Coordinates of C-alpha atoms and ligand atoms in Angstrom, one line a residue:
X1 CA 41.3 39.3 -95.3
X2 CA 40.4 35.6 -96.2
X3 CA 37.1 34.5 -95.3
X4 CA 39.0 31.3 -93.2
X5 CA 40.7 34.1 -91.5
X6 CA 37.7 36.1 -90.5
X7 CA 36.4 32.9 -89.2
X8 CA 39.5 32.4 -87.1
X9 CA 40.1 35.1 -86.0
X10 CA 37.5 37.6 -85.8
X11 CA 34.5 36.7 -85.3
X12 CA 32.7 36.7 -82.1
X13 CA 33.1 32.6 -80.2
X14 CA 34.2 31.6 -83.6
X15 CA 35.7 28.6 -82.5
X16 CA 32.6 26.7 -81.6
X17 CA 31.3 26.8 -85.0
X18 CA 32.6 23.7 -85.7
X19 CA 31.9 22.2 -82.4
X20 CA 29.3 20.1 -83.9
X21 CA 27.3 19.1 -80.6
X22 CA 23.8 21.0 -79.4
X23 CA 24.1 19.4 -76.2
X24 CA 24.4 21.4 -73.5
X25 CA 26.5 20.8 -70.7
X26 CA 25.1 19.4 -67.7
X27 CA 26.8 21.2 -64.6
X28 CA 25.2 18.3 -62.2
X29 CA 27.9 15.8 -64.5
X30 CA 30.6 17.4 -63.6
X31 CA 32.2 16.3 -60.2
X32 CA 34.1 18.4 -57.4
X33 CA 37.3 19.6 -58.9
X34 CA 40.3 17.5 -57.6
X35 CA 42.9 19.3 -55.7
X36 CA 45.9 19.9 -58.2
X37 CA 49.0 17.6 -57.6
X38 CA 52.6 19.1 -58.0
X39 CA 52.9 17.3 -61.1
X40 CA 56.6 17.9 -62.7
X41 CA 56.1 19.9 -65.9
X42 CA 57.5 17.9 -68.8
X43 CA 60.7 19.7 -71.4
X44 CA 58.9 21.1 -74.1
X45 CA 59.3 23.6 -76.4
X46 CA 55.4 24.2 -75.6
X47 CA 54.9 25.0 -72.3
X48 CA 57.8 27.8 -70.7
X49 CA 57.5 28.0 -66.7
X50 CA 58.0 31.2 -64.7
X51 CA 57.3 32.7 -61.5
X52 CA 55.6 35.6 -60.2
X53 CA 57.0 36.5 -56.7
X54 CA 55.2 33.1 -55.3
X55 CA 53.3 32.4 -58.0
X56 CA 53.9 29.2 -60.4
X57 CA 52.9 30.4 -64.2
X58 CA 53.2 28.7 -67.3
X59 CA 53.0 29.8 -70.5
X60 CA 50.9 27.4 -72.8
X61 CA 52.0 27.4 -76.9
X62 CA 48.1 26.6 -78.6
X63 CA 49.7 27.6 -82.0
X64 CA 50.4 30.3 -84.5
X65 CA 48.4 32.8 -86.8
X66 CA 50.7 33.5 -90.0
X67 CA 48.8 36.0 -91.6
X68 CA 49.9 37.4 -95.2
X69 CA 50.4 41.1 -95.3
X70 CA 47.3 41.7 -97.1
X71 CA 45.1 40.0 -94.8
X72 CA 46.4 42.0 -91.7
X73 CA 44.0 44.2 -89.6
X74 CA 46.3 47.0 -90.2
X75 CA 44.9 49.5 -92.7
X76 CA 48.6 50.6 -93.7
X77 CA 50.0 47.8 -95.7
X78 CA 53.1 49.8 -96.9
X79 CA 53.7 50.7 -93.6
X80 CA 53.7 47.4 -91.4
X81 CA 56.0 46.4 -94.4
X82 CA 58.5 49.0 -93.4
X83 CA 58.0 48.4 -89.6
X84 CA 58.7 44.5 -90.1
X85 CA 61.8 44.6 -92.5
X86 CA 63.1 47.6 -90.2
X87 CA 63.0 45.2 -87.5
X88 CA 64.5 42.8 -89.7
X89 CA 61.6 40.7 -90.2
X90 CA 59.7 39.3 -93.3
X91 CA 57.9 41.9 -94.9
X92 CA 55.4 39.6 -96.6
X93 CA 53.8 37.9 -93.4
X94 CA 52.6 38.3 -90.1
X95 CA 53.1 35.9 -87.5
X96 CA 51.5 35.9 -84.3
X97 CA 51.6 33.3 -81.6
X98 CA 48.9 32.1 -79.1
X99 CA 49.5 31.7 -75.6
X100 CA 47.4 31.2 -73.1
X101 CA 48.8 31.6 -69.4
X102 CA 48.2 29.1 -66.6
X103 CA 48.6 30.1 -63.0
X104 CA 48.5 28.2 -59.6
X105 CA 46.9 31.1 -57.3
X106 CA 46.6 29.4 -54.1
X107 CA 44.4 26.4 -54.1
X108 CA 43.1 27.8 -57.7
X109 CA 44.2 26.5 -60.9
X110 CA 43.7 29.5 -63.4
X111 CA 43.7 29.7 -66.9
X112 CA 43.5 33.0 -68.9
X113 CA 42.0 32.4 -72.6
X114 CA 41.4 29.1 -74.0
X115 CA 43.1 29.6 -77.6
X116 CA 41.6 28.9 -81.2
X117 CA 40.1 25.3 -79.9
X118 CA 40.8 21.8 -81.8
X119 CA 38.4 22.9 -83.9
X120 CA 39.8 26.3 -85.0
X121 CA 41.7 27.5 -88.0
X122 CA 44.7 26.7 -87.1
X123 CA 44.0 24.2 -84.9
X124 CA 44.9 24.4 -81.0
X125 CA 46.9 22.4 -79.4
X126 CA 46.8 23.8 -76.0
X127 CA 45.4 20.5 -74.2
X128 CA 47.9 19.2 -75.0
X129 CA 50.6 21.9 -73.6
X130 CA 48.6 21.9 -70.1
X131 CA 49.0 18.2 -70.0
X132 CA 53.0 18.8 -70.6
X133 CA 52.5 21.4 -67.7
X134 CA 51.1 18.8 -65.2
X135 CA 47.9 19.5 -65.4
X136 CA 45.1 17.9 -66.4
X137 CA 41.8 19.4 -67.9
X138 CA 39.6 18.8 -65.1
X139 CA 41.7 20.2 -62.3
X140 CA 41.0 23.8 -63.6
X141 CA 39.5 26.0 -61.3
X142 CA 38.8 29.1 -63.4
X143 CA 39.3 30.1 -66.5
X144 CA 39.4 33.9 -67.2
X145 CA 38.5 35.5 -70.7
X146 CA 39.7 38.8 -72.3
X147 CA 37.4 38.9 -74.5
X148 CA 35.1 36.5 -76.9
X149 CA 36.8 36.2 -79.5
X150 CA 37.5 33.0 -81.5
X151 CA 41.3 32.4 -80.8
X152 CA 40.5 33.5 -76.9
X153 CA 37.4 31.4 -76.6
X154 CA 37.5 28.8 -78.8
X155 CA 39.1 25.9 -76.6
X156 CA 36.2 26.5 -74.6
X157 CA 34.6 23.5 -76.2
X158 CA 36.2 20.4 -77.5
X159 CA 35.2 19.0 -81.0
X160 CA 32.5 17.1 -79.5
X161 CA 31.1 20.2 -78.0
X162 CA 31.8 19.3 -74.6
X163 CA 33.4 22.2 -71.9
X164 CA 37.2 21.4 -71.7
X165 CA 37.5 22.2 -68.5
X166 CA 34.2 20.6 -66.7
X167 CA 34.7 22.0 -63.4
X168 CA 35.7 25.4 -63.7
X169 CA 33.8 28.9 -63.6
X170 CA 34.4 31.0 -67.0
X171 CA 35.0 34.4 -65.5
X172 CA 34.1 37.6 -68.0
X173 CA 33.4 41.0 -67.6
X174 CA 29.7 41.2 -67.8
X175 CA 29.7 44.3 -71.1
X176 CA 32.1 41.0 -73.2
X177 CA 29.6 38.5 -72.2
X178 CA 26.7 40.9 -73.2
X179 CA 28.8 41.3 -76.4
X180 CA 29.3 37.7 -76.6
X181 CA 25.4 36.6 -76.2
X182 CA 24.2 39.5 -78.7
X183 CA 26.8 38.3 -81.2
X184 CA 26.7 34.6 -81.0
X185 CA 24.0 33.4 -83.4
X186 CA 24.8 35.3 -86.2
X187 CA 28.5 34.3 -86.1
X188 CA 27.2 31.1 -85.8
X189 CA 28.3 30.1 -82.0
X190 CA 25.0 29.3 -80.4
X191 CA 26.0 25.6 -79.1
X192 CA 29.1 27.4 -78.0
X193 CA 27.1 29.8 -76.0
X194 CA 25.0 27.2 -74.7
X195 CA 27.5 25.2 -73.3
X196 CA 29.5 27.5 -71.6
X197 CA 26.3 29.6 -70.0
X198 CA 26.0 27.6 -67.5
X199 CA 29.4 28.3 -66.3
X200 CA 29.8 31.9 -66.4
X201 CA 30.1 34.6 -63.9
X202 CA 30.9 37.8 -64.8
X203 CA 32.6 40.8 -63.1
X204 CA 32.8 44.7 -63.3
X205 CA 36.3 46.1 -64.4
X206 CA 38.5 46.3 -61.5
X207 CA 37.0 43.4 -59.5
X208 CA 39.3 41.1 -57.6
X209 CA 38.7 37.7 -59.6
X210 CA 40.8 35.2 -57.8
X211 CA 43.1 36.2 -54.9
X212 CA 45.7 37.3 -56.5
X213 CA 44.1 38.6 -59.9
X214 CA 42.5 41.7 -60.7
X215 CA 40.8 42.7 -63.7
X216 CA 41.6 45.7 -66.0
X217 CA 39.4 47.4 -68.5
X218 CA 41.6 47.5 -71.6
X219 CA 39.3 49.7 -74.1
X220 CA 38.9 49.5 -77.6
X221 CA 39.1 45.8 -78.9
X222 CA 35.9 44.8 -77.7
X223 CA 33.5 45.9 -75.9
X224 CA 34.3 44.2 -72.5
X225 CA 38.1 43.7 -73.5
X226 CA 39.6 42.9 -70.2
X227 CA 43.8 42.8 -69.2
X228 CA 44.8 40.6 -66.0
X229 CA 47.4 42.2 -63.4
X230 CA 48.6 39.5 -61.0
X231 CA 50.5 40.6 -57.8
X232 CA 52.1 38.5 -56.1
X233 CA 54.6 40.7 -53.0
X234 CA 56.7 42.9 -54.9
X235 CA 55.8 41.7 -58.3
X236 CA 53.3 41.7 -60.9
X237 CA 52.6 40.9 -63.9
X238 CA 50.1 42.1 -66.5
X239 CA 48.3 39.8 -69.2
X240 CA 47.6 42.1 -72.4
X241 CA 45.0 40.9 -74.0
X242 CA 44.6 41.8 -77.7
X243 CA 45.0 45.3 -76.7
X244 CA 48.5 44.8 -78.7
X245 CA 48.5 41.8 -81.1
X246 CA 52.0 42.5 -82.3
X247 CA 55.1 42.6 -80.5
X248 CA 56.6 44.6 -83.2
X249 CA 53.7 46.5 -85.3
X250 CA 51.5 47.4 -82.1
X251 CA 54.8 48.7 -80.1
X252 CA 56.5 50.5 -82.6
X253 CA 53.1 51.9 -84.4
X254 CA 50.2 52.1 -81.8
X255 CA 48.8 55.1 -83.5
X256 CA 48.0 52.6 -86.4
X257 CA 44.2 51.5 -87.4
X258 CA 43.9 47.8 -86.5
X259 CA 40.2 46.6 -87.7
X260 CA 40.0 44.2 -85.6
X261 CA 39.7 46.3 -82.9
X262 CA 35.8 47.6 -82.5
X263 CA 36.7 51.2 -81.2
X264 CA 39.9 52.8 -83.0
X265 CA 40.2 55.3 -81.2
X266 CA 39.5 53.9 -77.5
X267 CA 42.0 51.0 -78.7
X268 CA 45.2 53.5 -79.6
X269 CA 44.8 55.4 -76.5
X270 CA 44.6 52.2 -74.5
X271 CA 47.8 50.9 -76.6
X272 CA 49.3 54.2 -75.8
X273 CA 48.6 54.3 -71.9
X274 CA 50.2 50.6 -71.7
X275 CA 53.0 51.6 -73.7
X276 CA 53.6 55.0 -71.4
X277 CA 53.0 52.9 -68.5
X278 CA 55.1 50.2 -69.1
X279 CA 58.1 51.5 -69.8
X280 CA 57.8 53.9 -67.0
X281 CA 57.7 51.6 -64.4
X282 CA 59.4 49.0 -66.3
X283 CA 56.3 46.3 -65.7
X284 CA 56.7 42.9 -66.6
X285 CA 53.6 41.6 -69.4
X286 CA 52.7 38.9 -71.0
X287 CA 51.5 38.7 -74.8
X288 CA 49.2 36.4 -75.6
X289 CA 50.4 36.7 -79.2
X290 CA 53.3 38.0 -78.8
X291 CA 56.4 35.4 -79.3
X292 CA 56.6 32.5 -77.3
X293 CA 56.3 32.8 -74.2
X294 CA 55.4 36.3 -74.6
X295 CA 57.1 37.5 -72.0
X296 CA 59.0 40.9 -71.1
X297 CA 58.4 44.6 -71.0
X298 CA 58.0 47.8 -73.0
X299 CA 61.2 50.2 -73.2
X300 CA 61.2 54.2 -74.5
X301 CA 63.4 54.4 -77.8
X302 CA 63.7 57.3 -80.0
X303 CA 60.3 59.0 -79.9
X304 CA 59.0 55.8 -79.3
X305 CA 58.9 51.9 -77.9
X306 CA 60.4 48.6 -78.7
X307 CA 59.1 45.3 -77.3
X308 CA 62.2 43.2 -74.7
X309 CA 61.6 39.9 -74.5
X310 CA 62.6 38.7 -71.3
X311 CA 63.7 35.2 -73.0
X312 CA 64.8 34.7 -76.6
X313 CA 61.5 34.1 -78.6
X314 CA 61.0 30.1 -79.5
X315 CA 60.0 28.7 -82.9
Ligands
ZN1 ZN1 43.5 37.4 -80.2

């Protein structure tokens, strides 16, 4: 693995490293959050909009991870090699795609992850997909973290250091932001940390974060690693995390070591329990690096799964 990559990817609020400003942010700046407008989403390849029962989602392209095969978390080269070209893929690289999702919840304007950040390696570009989406940085409400890591966390902070999103809470289960705060100065995210504290609340797994919401302890990648189920009536969706990074390598082969995951073992069997579940009661997810939009479901095949994407994937 590349050290660039490490950066990127793997380390602990990695994003902010090259926020560049110590300032803090100053809450008492920040005015009451506007109520959102029906603004008409813009056509973009960028943005893909979808409900969930009365729900208005969006999914938000902030950019892609092409990672060559030897700098993938998978210990077993030769076999993600076999898994991709089985599936007809490109042997040699691994793509993966970041998405966060944005949700209207009611009066709430929710995010869920915040990307690799301007800043980040590759760069983000998810302010600009929520502006396509009709929305504007301010008018978010909440944004919700699986975990801290820099591709999640990253658009936290703009490159001048400055919170993205003045006005909303940053939600996090309090064992990731523990995880965050031990972690932070020696990956080098201390301004990160210090602009964001003043924003964050955290939560146990299984609390109800915005009405319709809940949190889900998804074990293994982090220490606080958290999944999102949203309900709305009869359906629901549930936002992965990084408790599967790859639509095809993490489906097909769940029982394989990924180091970027701090507990093996706790993440397989949490890979395995989604997988079971899924397909069982054919529940609609989301992966936030799955491909675009990342959207679709888990089916049994053979003594195994394949990922179905509910819409043909976008470049
Ligand atoms: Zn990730």
């Amino acid at each position: 693995m590349t050290t660039q990559f490490k950066l990127a990817a793997a380390l602990i609020l990695s994003g902010m490293i090259v926020a560049g400003c110590q300032k803090p942010a100053d809450k008492a700046e920040a005015p009451a959050a506007p109520a959102a407008p029906a603004a008409q989403p813009v056509a973009s390849t960028d943005i893909y909009p979808f409900q969930i029962g009365a729900l208005q989602a969006v999914a938000l392209k902030d950019g892609t991870m092409s990672v060559p095969l030897a700098d993938t978390p998978w210990s077993d080269h030769a076999g993600v090699r076999q898994v991709l070209t089985a599936a007809g893929l490109p042997g040699d690289t691994v793509n993966l795609s970041i998405q966060p999702l944005l949700l209207r919840d009611g009066d709430r304007v929710v995010l869920i992850d915040t990307g690799n950040g301007a800043g980040g390696t590759p760069a983000g570009h998810l302010m600009t997909s929520l502006r396509e989406a009709g929305v504007q940085p301010a008018q978010v409400t909440d944004v919700l973290i699986s975990h801290a890591h820099g591709d999640h966390v990253g658009g936290l902070v703009g490159t001048d250091g400055k919170l993205s999103f003045p006005n909303a809470t940053i939600r996090m289960s309090a064992a990731e932001w523990d995880y965050a705060k031990a972690g932070a100065e020696a990956a080098g995210a201390g301004p990160l940390l210090a602009a964001i504290t003043p924003r964050v609340e955290t939560f146990e797994p299984g609390a109800q974060v915005t009405p319709s919401i809940t949190a889900v302890a998804l074990q293994g990648h982090t220490p606080g690693h958290t999944g999102y189920e949203i309900v709305s009536g009869q359906d629901r969706l549930l936002y992965l995390g990084d408790a599967l990074h790859s639509s095809v390598i993490s489906v097909e082969r769940p029982d394989f070591v990924n180091t970027w995951d701090s507990d093996s073992d706790a993440a397989i069997a949490t890979r395995l329990a989604l997988l079971g579940r899924g397909a069982t009661q054919s529940l609609r997810v989301y992966g936030v690096h799955f491909p675009f939009p990342g959207l679709g479901a888990f089916r049994r095949q053979d003594d195994g799964f394949v990922w179905v994407p509910e819409v043909a994937a976008q470049p």
